[in-house]
mmCIF file of C-alpha atoms in Angstrom:
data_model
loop_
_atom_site.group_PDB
_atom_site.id
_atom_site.type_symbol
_atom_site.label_atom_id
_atom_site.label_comp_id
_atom_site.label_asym_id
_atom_site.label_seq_id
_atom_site.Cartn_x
_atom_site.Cartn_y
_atom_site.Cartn_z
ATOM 1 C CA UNK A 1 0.000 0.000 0.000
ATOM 2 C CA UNK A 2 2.570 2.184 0.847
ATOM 3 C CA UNK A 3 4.776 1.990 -2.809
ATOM 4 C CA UNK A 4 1.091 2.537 -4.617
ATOM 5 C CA UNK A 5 0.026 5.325 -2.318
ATOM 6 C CA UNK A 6 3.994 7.041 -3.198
ATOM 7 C CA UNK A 7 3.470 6.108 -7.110
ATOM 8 C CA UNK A 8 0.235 8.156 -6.880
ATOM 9 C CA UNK A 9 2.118 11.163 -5.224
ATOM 10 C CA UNK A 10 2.989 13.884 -7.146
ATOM 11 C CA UNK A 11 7.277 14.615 -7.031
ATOM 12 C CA UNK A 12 8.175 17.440 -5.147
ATOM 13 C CA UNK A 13 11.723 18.803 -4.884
ATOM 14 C CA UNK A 14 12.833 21.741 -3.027
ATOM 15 C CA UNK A 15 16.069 23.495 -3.194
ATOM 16 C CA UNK A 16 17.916 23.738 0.203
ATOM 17 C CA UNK A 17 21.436 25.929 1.411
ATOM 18 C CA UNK A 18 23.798 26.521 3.925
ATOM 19 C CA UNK A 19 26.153 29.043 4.585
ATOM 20 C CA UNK A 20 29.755 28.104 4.805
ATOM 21 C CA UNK A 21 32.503 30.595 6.245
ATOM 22 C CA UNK A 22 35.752 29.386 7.870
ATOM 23 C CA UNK A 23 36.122 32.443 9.791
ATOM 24 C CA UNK A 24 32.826 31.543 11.188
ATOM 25 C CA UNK A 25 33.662 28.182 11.641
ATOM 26 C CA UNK A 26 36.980 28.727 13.679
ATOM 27 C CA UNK A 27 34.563 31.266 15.867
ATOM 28 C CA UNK A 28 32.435 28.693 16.780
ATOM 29 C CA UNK A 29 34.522 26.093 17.797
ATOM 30 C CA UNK A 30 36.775 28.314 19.914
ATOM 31 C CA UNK A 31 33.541 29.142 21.899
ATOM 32 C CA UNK A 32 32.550 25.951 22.255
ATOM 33 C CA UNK A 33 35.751 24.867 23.640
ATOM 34 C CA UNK A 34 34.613 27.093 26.216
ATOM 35 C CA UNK A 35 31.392 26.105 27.013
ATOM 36 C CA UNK A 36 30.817 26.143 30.899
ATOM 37 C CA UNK A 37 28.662 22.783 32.077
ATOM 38 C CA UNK A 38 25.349 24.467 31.987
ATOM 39 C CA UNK A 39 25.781 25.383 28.410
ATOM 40 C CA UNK A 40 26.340 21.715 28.054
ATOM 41 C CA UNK A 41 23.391 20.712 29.350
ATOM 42 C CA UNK A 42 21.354 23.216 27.374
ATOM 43 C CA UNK A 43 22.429 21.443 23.984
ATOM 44 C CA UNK A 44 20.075 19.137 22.303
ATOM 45 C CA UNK A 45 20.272 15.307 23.017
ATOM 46 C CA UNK A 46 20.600 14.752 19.389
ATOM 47 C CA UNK A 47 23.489 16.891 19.051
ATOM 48 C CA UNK A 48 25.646 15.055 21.990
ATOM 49 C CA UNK A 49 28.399 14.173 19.461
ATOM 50 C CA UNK A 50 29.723 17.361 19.269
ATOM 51 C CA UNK A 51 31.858 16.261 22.274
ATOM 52 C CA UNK A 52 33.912 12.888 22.201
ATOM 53 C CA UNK A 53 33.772 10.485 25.187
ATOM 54 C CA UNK A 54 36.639 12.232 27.112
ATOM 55 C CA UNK A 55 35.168 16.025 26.801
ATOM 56 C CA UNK A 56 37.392 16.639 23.625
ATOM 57 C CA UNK A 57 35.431 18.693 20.798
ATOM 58 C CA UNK A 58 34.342 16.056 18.039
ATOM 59 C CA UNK A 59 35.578 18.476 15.000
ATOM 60 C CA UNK A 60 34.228 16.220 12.496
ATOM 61 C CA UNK A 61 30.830 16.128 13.776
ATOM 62 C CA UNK A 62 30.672 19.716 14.518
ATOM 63 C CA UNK A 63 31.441 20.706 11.003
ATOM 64 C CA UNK A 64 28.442 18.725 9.700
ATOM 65 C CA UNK A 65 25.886 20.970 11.618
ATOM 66 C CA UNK A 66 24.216 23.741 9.085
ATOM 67 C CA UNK A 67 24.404 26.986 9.950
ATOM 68 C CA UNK A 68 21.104 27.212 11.939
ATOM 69 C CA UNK A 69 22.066 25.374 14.750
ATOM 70 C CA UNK A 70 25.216 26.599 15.211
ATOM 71 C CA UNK A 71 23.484 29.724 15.693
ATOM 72 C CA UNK A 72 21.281 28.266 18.059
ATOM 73 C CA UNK A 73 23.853 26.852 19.896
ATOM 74 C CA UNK A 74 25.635 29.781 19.997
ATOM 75 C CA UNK A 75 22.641 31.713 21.533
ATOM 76 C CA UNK A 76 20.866 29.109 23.193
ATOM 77 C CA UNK A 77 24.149 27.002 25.044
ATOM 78 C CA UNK A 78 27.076 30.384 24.509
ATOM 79 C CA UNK A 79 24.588 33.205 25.801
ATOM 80 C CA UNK A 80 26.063 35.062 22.372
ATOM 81 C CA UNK A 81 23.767 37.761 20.376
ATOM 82 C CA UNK A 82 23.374 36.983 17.236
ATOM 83 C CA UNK A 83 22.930 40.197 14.581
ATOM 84 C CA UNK A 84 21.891 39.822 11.110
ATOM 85 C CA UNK A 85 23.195 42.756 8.471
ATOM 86 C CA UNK A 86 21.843 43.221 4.756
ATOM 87 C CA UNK A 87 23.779 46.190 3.113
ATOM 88 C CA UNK A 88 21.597 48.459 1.925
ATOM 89 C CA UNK A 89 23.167 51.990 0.729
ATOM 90 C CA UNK A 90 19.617 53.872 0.437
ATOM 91 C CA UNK A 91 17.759 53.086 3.833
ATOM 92 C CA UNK A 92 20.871 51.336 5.853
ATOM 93 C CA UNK A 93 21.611 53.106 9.558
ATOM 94 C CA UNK A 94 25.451 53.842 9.793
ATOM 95 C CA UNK A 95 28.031 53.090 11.999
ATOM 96 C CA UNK A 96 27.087 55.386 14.565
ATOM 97 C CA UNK A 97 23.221 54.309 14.702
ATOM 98 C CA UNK A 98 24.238 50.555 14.633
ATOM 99 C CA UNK A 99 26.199 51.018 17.855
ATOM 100 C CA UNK A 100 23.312 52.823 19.563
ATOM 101 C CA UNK A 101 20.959 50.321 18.306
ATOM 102 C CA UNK A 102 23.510 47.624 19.959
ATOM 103 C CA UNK A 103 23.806 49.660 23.344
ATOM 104 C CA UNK A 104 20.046 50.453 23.384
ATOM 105 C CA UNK A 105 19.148 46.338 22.898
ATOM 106 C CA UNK A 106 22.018 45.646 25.640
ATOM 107 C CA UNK A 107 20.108 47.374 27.878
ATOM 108 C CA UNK A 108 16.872 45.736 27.574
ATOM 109 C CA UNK A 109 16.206 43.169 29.899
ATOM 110 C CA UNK A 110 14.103 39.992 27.998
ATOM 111 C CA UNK A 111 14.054 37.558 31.202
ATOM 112 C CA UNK A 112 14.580 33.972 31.436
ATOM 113 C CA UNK A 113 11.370 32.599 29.569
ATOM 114 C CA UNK A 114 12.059 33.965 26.826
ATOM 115 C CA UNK A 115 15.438 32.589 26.862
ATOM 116 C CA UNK A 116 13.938 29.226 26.698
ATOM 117 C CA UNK A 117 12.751 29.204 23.836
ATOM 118 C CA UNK A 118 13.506 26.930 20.771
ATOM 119 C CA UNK A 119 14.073 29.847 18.499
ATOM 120 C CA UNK A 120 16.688 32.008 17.533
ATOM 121 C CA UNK A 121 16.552 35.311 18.625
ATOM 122 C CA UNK A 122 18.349 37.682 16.160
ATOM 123 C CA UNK A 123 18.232 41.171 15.387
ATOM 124 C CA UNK A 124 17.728 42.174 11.399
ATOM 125 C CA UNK A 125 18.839 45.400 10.725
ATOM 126 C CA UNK A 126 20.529 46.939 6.931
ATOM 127 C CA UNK A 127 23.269 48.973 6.969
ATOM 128 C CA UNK A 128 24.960 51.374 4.557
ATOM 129 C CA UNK A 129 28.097 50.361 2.708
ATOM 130 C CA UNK A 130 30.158 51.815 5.626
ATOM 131 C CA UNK A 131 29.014 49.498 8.400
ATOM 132 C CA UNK A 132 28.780 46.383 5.804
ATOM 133 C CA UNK A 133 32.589 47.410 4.384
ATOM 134 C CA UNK A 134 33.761 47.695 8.356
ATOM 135 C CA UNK A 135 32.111 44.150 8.967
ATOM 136 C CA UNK A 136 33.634 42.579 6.081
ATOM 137 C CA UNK A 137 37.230 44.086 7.513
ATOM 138 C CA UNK A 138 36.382 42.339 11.071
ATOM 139 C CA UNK A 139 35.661 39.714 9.154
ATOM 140 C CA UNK A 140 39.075 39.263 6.994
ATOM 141 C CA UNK A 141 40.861 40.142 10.069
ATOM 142 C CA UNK A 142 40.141 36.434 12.174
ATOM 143 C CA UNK A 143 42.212 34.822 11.241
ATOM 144 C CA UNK A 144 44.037 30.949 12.533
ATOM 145 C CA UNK A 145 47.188 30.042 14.678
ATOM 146 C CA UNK A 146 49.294 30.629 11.266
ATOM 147 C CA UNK A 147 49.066 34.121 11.288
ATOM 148 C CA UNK A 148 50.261 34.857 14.110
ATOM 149 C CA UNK A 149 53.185 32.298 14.223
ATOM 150 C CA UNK A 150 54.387 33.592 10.756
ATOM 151 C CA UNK A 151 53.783 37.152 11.919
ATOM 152 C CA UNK A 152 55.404 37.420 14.828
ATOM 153 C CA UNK A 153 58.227 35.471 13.061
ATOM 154 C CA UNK A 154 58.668 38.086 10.531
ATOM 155 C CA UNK A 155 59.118 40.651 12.833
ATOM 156 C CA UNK A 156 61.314 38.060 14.701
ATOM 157 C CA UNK A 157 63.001 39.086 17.910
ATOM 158 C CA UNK A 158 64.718 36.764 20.420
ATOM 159 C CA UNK A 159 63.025 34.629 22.262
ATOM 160 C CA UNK A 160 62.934 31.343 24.288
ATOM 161 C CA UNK A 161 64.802 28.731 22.333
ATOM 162 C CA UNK A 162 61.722 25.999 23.124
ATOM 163 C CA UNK A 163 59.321 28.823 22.200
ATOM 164 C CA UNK A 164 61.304 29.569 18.700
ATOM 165 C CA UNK A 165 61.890 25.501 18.222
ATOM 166 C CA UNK A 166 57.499 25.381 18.074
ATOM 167 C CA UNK A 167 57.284 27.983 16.119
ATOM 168 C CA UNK A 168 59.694 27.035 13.765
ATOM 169 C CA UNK A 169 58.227 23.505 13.879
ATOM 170 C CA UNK A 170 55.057 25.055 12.751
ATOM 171 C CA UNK A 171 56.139 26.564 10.096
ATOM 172 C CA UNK A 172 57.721 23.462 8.603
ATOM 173 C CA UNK A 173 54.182 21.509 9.295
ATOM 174 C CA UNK A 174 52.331 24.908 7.465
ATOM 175 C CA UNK A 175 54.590 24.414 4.300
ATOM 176 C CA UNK A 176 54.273 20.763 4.977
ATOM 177 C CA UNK A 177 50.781 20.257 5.079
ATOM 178 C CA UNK A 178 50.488 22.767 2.247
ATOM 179 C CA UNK A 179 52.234 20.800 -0.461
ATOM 180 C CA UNK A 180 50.500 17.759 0.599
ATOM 181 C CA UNK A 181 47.290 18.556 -0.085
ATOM 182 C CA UNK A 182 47.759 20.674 -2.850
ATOM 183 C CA UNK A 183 46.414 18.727 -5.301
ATOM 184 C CA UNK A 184 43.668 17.659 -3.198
ATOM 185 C CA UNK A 185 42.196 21.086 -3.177
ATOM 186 C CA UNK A 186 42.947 21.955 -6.765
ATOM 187 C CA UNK A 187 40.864 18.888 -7.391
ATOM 188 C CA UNK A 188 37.572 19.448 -5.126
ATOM 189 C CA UNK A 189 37.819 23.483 -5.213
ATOM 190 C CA UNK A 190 38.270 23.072 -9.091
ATOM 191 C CA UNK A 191 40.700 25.585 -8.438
ATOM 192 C CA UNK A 192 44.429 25.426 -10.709
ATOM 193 C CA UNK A 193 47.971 26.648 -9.859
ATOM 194 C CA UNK A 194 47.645 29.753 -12.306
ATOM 195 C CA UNK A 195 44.166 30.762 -10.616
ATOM 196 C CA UNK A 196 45.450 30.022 -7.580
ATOM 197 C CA UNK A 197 48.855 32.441 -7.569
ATOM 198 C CA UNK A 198 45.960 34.950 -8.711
ATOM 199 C CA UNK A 199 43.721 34.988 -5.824
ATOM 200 C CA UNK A 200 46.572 34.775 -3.103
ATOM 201 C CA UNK A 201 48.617 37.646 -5.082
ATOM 202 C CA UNK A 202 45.324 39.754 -4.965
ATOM 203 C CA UNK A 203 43.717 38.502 -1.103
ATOM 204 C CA UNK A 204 45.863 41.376 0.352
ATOM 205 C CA UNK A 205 45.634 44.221 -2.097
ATOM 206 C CA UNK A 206 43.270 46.503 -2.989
ATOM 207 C CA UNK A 207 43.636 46.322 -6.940
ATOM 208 C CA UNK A 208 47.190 45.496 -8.580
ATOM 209 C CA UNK A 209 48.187 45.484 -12.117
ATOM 210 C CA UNK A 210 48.213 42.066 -14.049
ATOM 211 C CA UNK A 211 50.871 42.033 -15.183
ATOM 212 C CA UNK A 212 52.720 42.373 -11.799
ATOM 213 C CA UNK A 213 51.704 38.456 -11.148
ATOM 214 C CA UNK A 214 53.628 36.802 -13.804
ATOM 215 C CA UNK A 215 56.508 39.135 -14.061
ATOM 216 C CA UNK A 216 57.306 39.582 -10.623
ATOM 217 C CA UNK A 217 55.665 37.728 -8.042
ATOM 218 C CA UNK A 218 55.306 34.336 -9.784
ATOM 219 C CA UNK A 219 57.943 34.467 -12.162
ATOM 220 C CA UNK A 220 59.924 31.538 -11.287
ATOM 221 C CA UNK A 221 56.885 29.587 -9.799
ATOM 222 C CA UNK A 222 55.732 26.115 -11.384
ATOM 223 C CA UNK A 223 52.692 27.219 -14.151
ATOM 224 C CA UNK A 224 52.921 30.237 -13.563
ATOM 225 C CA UNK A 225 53.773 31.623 -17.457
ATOM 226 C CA UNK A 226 51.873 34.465 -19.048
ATOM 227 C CA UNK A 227 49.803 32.545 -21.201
ATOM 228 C CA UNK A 228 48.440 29.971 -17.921
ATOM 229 C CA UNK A 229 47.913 33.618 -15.986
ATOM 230 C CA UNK A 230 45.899 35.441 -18.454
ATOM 231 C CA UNK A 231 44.319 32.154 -19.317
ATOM 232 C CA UNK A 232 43.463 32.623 -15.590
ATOM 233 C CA UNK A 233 42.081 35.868 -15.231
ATOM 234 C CA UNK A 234 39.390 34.989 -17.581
ATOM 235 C CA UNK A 235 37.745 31.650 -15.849
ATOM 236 C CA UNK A 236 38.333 33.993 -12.419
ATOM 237 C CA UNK A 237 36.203 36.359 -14.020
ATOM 238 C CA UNK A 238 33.795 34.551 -15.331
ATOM 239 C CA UNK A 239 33.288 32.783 -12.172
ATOM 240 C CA UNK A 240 32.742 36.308 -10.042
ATOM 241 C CA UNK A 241 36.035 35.848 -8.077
ATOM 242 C CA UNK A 242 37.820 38.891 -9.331
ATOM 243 C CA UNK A 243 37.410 41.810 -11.515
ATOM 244 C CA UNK A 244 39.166 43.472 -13.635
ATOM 245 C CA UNK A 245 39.282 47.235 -14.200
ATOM 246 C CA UNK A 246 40.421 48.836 -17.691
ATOM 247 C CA UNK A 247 42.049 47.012 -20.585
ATOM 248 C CA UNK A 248 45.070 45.929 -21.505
ATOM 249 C CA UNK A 249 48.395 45.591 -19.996
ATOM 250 C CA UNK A 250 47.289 48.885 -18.003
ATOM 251 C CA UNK A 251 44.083 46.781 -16.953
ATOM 252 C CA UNK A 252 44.035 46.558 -12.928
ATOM 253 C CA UNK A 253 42.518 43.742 -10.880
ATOM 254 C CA UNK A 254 40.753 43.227 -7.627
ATOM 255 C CA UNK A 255 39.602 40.180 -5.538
ATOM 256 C CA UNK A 256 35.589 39.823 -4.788
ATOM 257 C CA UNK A 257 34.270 39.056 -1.376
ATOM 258 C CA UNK A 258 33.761 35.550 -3.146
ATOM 259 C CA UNK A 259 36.743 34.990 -4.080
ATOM 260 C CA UNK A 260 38.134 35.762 -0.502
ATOM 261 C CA UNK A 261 35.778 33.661 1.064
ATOM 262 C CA UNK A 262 37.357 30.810 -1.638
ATOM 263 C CA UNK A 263 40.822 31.464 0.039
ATOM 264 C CA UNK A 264 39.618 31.329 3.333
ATOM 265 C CA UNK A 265 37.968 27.886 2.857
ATOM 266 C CA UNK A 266 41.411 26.209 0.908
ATOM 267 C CA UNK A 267 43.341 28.232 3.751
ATOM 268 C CA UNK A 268 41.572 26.796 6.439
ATOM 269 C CA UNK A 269 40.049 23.326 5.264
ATOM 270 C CA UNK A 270 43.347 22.222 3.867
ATOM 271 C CA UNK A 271 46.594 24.230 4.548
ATOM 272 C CA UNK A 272 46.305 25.452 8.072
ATOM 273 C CA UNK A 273 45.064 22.927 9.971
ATOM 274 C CA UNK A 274 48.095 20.788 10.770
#
């Protein structure tokens, strides 16, 4: 009865999405490794195997979880206010308005039933491009372990030998764990050697020329000639992770939000966590 009753029904499909950011993802797991026993407590029974037997985070597991509920468990278990900004140049509040909003909502007091609740509570607000350009700083600006080991070893001073000896250590694993998995990620990012000296040239910059990539900065690199580059720019383009201003060898080019947020996944997925 029950395969004629389904061969009678009608197909229905809906499309469904997630939100993936790394900088998000590194965010949430560094709260929850701080998650007092009450927040514990507060997280579903279904989601237990975010924590292994011996109280270790589960990073596999946790990684899983769609965006919802780790904003729910951020709220709900973390105690963490969760604010949702659309740009919007015409009717977006600035910087200045967003921070009283913030102060004035701090204030309020909701009570405990409320926090009880199965739903998220979130604020909506839009914001001009001045608040959603200062948010999208913050946001580039979180960044793992590996930036500040290579850093602070760049501006190197002299330190504790067993303090250099990790450091150094984890630079070796960085470079390490980097040219292990290289081809891994050019294979499930769809992402080549060309396009990637592109992006990484660009992540840092506000526009550069070009030319500047295969002349100067990836000259001597593996695929890196002027033909593979310029080959380069074009799928890049055409996939919305940079742009390119003017025309020519004169023409300058810029990284998108998207194609920063492609960095940050390789960066974090694949090269930094050793």
């Amino acid at each position: 009865k029950l395969s004629g009753e389904k061969n009678n029904m009608k197909s229905f499909y809906r499309s469904t999405f997630n939100i993936e950011t790394d900088n998000f993802e590194l965010f949430f797991e560094k709260q929850l490794a701080t998650i007092t026993e009450a927040g514990k407590e507060a997280i579903p029974k279904d989601l237990v195997k975010i924590f292994r037997n011996d109280g270790t985070l589960h990073h596999g597991y946790i990684r899983k979880l769609d965006y919802n509920t780790k904003l729910w468990i951020l709220w709900r278990c973390l105690k963490k206010r969760v604010w949702i900004v659309v740009e919007d140049e015409d009717g977006g509040i600035d910087v200045e308005n967003f921070v009283k909003l913030r102060e004035a909502i701090k204030r309020r007091d909701f009570g405990s039933k409320k926090a009880e609740g199965l739903t998220t509570q979130a604020t909506f607000v839009t914001g001009n491009r001045d608040l959603c350009d200062m948010f999208n700083y913050l946001r580039q600006l979180s960044a793992s372990a590996a930036y500040n080991y290579l850093n602070k070893y760049k501006n190197f001073k002299p330190t504790k030998t067993g303090q250099q000896v990790r450091e150094m250590n984890y630079i070796a694993r960085f470079i390490r764990h980097y040219e292990g998995y290289k081809k891994k990620w050019n294979q499930e990012k769809n992402v080549s050697m060309p396009e990637w000296y592109i992006l990484i040239f660009l992540y840092d910059k506000e526009y550069a020329l070009g030319s500047e990539i295969y002349r100067v900065a990836f000259n001597r690199a593996y695929q890196s000639s002027p033909r593979r580059i310029k080959t380069a720019f074009g799928s890049l383009q055409s996939r919305g992770l940079i742009l390119k201003h003017g025309k020519n060898s004169g023409a300058r080019m810029q990284i998108t939000p998207m194609g920063r947020d492609l960095v940050n996944s390789i960066l974090a997925t694949y090269i930094l966590n050793c």
